[in-house]
GROMACS .gro file of C-alpha atoms in nm:
model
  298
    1UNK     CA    1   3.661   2.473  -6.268
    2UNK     CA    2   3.701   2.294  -5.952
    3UNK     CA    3   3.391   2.239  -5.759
    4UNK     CA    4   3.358   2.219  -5.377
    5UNK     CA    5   3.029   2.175  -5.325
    6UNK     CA    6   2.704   1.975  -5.478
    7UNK     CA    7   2.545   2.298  -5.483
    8UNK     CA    8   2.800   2.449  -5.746
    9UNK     CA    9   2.786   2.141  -5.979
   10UNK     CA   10   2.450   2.197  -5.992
   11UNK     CA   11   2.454   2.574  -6.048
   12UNK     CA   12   2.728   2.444  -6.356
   13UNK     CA   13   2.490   2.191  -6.479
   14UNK     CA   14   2.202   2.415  -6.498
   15UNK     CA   15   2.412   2.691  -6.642
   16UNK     CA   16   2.529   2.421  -6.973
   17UNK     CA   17   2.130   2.379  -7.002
   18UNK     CA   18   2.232   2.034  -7.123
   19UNK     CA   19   1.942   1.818  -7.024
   20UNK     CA   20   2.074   1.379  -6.954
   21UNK     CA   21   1.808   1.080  -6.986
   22UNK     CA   22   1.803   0.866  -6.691
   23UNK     CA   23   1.699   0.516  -6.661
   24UNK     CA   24   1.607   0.422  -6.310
   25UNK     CA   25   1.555   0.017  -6.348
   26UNK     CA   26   1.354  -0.063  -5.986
   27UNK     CA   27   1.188   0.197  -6.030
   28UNK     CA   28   0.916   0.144  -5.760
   29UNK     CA   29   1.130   0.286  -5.469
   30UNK     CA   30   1.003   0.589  -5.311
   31UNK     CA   31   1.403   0.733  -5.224
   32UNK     CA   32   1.505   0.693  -5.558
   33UNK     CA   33   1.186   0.840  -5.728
   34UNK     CA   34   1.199   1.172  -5.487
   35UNK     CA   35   1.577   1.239  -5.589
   36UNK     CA   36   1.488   1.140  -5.993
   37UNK     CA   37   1.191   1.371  -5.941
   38UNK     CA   38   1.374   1.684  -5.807
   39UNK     CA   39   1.620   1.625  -6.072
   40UNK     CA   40   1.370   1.623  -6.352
   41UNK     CA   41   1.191   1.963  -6.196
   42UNK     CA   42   1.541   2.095  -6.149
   43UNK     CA   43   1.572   2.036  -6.551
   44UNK     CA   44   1.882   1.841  -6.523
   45UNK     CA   45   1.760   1.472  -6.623
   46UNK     CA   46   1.463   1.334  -6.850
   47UNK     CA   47   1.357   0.993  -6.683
   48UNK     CA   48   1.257   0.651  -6.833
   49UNK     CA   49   1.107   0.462  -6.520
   50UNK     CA   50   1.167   0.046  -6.544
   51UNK     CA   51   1.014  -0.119  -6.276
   52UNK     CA   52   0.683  -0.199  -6.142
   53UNK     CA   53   0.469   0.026  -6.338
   54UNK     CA   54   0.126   0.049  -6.161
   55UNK     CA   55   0.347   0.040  -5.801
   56UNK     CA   56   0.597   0.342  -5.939
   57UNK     CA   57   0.262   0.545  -6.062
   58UNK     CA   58   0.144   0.520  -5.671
   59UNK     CA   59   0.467   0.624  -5.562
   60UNK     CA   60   0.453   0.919  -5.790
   61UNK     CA   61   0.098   1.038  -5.707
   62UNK     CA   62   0.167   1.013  -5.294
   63UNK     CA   63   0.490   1.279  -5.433
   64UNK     CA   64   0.223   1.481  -5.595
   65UNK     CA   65   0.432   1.387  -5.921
   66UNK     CA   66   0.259   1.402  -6.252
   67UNK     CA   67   0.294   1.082  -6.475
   68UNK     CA   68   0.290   1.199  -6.823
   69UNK     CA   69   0.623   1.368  -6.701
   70UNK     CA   70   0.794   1.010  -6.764
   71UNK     CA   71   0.813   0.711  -6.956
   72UNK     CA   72   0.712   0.380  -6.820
   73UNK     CA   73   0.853   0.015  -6.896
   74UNK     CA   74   0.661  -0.178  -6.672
   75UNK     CA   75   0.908  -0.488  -6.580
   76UNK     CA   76   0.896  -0.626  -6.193
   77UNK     CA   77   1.121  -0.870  -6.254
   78UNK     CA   78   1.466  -0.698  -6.117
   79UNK     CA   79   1.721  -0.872  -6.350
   80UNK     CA   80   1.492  -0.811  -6.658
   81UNK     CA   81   1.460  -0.459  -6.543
   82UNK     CA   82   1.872  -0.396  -6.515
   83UNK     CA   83   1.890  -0.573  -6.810
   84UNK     CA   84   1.648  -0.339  -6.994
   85UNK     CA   85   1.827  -0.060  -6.856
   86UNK     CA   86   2.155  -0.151  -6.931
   87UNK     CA   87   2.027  -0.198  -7.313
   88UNK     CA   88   1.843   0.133  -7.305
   89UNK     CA   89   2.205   0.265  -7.224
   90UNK     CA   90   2.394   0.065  -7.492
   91UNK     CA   91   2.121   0.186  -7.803
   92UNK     CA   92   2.170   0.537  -7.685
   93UNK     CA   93   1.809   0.571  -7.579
   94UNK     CA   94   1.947   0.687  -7.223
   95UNK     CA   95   2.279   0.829  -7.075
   96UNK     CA   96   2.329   0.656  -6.789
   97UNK     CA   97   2.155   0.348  -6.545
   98UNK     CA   98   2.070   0.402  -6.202
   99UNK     CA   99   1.974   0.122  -5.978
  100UNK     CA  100   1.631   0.154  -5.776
  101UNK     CA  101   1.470  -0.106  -5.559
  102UNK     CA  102   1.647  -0.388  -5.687
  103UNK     CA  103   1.954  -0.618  -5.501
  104UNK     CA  104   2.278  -0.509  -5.613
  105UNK     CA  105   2.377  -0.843  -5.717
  106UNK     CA  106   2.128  -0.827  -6.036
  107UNK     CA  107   2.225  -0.442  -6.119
  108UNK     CA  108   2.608  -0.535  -6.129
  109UNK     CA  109   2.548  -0.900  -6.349
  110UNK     CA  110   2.387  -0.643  -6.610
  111UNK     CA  111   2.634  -0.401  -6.607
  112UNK     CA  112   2.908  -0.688  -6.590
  113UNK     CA  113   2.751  -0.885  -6.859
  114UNK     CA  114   3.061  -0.952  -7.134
  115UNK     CA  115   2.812  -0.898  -7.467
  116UNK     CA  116   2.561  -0.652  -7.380
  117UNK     CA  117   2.722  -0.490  -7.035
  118UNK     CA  118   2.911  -0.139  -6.958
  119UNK     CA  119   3.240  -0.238  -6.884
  120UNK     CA  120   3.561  -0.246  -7.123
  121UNK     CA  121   3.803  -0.529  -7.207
  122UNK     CA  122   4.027  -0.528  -6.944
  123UNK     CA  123   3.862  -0.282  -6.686
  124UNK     CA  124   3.799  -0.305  -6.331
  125UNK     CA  125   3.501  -0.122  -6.157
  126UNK     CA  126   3.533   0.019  -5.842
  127UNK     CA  127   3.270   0.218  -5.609
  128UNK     CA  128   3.387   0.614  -5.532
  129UNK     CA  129   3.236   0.838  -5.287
  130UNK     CA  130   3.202   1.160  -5.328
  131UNK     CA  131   3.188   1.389  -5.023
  132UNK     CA  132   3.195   1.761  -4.891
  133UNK     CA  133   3.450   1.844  -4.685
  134UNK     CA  134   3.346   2.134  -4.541
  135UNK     CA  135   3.678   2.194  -4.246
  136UNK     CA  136   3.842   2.243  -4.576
  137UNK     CA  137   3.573   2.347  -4.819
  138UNK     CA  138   3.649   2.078  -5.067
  139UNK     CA  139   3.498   1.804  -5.168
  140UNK     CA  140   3.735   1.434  -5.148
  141UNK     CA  141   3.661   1.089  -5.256
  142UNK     CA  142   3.656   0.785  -5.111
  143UNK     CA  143   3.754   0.438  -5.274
  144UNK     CA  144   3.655   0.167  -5.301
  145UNK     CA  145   3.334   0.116  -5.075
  146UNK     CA  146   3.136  -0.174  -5.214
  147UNK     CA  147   3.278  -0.364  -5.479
  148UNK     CA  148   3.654  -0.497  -5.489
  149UNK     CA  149   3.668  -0.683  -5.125
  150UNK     CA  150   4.052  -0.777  -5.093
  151UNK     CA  151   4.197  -0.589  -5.395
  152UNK     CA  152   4.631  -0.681  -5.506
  153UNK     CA  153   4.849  -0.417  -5.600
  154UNK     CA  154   4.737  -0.440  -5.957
  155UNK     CA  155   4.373  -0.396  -5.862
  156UNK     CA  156   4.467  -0.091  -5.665
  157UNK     CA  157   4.654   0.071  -5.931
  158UNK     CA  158   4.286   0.065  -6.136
  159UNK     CA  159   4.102   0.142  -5.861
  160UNK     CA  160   4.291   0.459  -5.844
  161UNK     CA  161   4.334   0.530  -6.205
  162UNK     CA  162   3.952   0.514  -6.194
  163UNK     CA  163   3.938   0.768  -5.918
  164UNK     CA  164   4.127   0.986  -6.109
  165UNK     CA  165   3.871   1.033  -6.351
  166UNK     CA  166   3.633   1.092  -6.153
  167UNK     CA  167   3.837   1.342  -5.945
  168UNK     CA  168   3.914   1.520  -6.301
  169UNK     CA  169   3.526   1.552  -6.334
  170UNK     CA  170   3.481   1.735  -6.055
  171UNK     CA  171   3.789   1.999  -6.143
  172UNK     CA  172   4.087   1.801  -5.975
  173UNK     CA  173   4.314   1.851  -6.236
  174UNK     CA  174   4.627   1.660  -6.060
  175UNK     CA  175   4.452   1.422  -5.744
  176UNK     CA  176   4.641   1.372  -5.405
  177UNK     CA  177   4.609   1.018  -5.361
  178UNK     CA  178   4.631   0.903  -5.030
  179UNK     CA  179   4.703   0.529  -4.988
  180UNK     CA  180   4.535   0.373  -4.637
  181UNK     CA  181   4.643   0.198  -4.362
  182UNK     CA  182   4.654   0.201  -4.005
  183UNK     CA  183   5.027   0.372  -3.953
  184UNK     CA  184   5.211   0.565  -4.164
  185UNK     CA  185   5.514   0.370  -4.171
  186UNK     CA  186   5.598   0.008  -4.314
  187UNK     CA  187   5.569  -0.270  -4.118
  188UNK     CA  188   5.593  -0.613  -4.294
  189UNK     CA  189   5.326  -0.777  -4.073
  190UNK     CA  190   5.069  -0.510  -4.202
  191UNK     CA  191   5.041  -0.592  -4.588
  192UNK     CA  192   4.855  -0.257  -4.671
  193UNK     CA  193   5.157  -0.037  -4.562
  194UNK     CA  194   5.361  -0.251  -4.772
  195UNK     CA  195   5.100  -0.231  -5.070
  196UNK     CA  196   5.080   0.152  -4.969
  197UNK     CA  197   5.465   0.220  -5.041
  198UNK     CA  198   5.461  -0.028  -5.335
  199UNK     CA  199   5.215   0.216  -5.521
  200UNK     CA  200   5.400   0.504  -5.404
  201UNK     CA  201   5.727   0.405  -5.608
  202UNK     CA  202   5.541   0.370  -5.936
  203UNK     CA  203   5.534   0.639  -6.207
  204UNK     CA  204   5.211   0.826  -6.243
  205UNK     CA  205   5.123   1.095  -6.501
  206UNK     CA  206   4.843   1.246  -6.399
  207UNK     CA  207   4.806   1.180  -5.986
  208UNK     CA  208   5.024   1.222  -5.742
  209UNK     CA  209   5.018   0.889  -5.520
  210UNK     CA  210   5.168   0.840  -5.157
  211UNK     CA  211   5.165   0.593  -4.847
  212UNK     CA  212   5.122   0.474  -4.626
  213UNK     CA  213   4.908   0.747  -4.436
  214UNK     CA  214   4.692   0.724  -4.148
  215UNK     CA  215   4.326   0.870  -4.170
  216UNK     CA  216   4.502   1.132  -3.930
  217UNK     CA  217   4.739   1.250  -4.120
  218UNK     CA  218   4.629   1.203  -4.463
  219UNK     CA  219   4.363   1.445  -4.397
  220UNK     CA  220   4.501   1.682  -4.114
  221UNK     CA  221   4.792   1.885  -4.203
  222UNK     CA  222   4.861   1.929  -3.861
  223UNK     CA  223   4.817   1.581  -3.774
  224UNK     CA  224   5.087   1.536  -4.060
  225UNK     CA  225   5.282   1.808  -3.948
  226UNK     CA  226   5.297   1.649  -3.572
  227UNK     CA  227   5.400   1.357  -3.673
  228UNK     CA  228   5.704   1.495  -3.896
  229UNK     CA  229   5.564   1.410  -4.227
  230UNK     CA  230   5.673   1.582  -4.517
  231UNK     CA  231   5.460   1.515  -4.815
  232UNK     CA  232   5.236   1.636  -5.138
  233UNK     CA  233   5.016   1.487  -4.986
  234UNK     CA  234   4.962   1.464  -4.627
  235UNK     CA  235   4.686   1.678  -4.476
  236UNK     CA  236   4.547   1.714  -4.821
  237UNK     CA  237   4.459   1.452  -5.003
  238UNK     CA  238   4.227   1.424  -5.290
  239UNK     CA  239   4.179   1.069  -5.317
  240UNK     CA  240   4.128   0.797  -5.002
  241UNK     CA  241   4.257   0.480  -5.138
  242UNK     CA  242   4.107   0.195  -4.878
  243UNK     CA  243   4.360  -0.094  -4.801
  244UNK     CA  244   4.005  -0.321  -4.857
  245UNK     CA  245   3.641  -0.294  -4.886
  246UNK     CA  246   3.584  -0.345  -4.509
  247UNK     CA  247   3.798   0.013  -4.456
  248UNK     CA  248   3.636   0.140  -4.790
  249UNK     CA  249   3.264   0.072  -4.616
  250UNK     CA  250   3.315   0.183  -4.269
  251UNK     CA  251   3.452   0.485  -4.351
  252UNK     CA  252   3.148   0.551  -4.637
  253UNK     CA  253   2.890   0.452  -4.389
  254UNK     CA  254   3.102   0.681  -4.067
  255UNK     CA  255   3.064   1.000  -4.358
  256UNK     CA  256   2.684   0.917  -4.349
  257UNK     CA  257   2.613   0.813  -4.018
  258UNK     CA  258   2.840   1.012  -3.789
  259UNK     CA  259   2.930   1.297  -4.004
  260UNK     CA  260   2.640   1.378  -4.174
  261UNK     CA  261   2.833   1.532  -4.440
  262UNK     CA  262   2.677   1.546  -4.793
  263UNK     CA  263   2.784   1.267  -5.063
  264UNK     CA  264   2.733   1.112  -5.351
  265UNK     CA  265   2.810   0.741  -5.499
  266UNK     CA  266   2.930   0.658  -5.860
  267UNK     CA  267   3.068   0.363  -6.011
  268UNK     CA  268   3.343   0.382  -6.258
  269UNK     CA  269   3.559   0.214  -6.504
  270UNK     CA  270   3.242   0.153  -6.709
  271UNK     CA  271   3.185   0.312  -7.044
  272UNK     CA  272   2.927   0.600  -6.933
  273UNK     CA  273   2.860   0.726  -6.562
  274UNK     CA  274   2.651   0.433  -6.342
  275UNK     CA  275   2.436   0.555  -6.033
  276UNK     CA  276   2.415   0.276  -5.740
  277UNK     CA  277   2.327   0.412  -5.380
  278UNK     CA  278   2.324   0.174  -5.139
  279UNK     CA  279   1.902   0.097  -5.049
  280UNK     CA  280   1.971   0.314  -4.702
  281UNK     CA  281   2.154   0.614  -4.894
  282UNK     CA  282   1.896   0.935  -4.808
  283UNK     CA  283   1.724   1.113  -5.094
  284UNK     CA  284   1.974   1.382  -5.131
  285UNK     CA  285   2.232   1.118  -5.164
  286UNK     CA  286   2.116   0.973  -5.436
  287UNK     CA  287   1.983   1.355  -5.623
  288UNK     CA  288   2.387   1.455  -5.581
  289UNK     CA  289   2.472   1.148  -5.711
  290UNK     CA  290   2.242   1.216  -6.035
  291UNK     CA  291   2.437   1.524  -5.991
  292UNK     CA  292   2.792   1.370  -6.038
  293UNK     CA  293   2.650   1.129  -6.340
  294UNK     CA  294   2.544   1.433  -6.501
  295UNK     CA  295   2.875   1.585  -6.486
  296UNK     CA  296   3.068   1.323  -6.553
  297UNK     CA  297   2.835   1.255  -6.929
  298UNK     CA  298   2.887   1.621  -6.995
   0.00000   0.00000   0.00000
C-alpha cells in the first residue's frame, strides 16, 4: 500500500491494532507530551516518560491527562535521560526514542554512542522529512535537513540509500530520487551539479536516481517539460536529495513556515525508527512523526 496522507497511515496503523512503546527522554515539554498523548488515546503508542517527573506530571494535568496512563523515570539531567532512553530501546523495554525538551547535541551522543548507541558499524544517519504534497496528492521526502552539513559523494550515496527505506515504509516501492542543485545542467564551478550527475551514473537496485534538477523541475512536470527535460524523474520525484544541510534546512523550515503543509521528521540508518522534531516543530508534527516511527517498527 502506498500512503498519501498522515491520515491513511494512521487509519493502517489502527487497522494492524499493533500497539508500539515510546520513550520520550525530556519529557517535560508540553509539544511533545500533547502529540505522545493523542497518540496514546489514539491507541497507537504505550509511553514511558524520562524527564523531569514532578514538571511532566504538571504538564499532564494542565492537558487534562491522567498519570497512571504512563510510566515515569524521573531524570532532569538531559544526557542521563537520552541515555536511559536509548538503553530502554537496546533491552527491548521500548520500540523506539523520541527526543523531548532536551538539546539535540545530547539526544544524538546517545544514539551515536559506539557500545550502547543505535547506529550500525559502518552507517551514516541522516534526517528525512516527510511531507504531504497535496498539488499531487502524495506525500515526498526531503533529505537531509539537520544532520550531515557538507556531505561527499559517498555520504550522499547513504543518505539516499537511507531514504529509500524510509520511502519503502511509506509504500514507495521504487523512489524517484531527485538530486539538488541550483540548475539542471553541469557546470564545473557548481560542485553539487557535478556530485548530482556523479550519483546519477551509478547502479542502483532499488531507486531510481537522477541530476542535477532544479526545485522547479524536479517537482513540476511542466516546469520539466518547459525546459526540455526528459526524465523518470523530473516533475515527480520521490526523494529530494539536498546538495548540503543549509538547502536540506531551508527547504524543511519553507514546508513549515510558508507552506504549511503537514510533515513529519525521522532519523534513519539507526537500528529501530528515532523521533527528533526540531523544539519549534508544532504538535501535529511531532504526532505524524510518532506516526511514521510506528510504521516504520511494524
Amino acid at each position: 500500500m502506498t500512503f498519501r496522507t498522515f491520515d491513511e497511515i494512521e487509519h493502517y496503523i489502527l487497522e494492524q491494532k499493533i500497539v508500539k512503546r515510546i520513550a520520550l527522554c525530556g519529557s517535560h515539554d508540553e509539544p511533545a507530551l500533547e502529540a505522545v498523548a493523542k497518540a496514546r488515546a489514539a491507541g497507537l503508542v504505550e509511553a514511558v516518560l524520562i524527564g523531569d517527573e514532578p514538571q511532566t506530571k504538571a504538564i499532564l494535568r494542565q492537558m487534562g491527562e491522567t498519570a497512571e496512563n504512563y510510566e515515569f523515570i524521573h531524570q532532569p539531567n538531559e544526557a542521563e535521560a537520552a541515555k536511559t532512553a536509548i538503553g530502554l530501546v537496546k533491552e527491548g523495554k521500548a520500540d523506539f526514542p523520541m527526543k523531548g525538551l532536551m538539546q539535540t547535541s545530547s539526544y544524538m551522543r546517545a544514539i551515536l554512542d559506539k557500545e550502547a548507541g543505535l547506529l550500525p558499524k559502518g552507517n551514516l544517519i541522516s534526517m528525512c522529512t516527510a511531507f504531504e504534497y497535496p498539488d499531487q496528492n502524495r506525500l515526498m521526502i526531503v533529505t537531509d535537513c539537520a544532520v550531515n552539513i557538507t556531505p561527499d559523494v559517498s555520504d550522499k550515496v547513504q543518505i539516499i540509500k537511507n531514504a529509500v527505506r524510509f520511502a519503502r515504509a511509506l509504500g514507495i516501492q521504487t523512489p524517484k530520487v531527485a538530486a539538488l542543485s541550483a540548475l539542471e545542467k553541469v557546470n564545473p564551478k557548481i560542485v553539487s551539479t557535478v556530485e548530482a550527475n556523479e550519483l546519477a551514473g551509478m547502479e542502483w537496485e532499488d531507486c531510481i536516481v537522477e541530476g542535477p534538477f532544479a526545485l522547479d523541475n524536479a517537482v513540476s512536470s511542466e516546469a520539466a517539460q518547459h525546459k526540455g527535460i526528459e526524465s523518470r524523474v523530473g516533475g515527480q520525484a520521490d526523494i529530494l536529495l539536498c546538495s548540503d544541510l543549509c538547502m536540506g534546512n531551508v527547504i524543511h523550515k519553507s514546508i513549515h513556515y510558508f507552506a504549511h503543509l503537514k510533515m513529519a521528521g525521522a532519523i534513519c540508518g539507526t537500528t529501530c525508527p528515532v523521533i527528533m522534531s526540531s523544539r519549534t516543530d508544532s504538535p501535529n508534527t511531532k504526532y505524524n512523526s510518532i506516526l511514521t516511527a510506528v510504521l516504520q517498527a511494524l
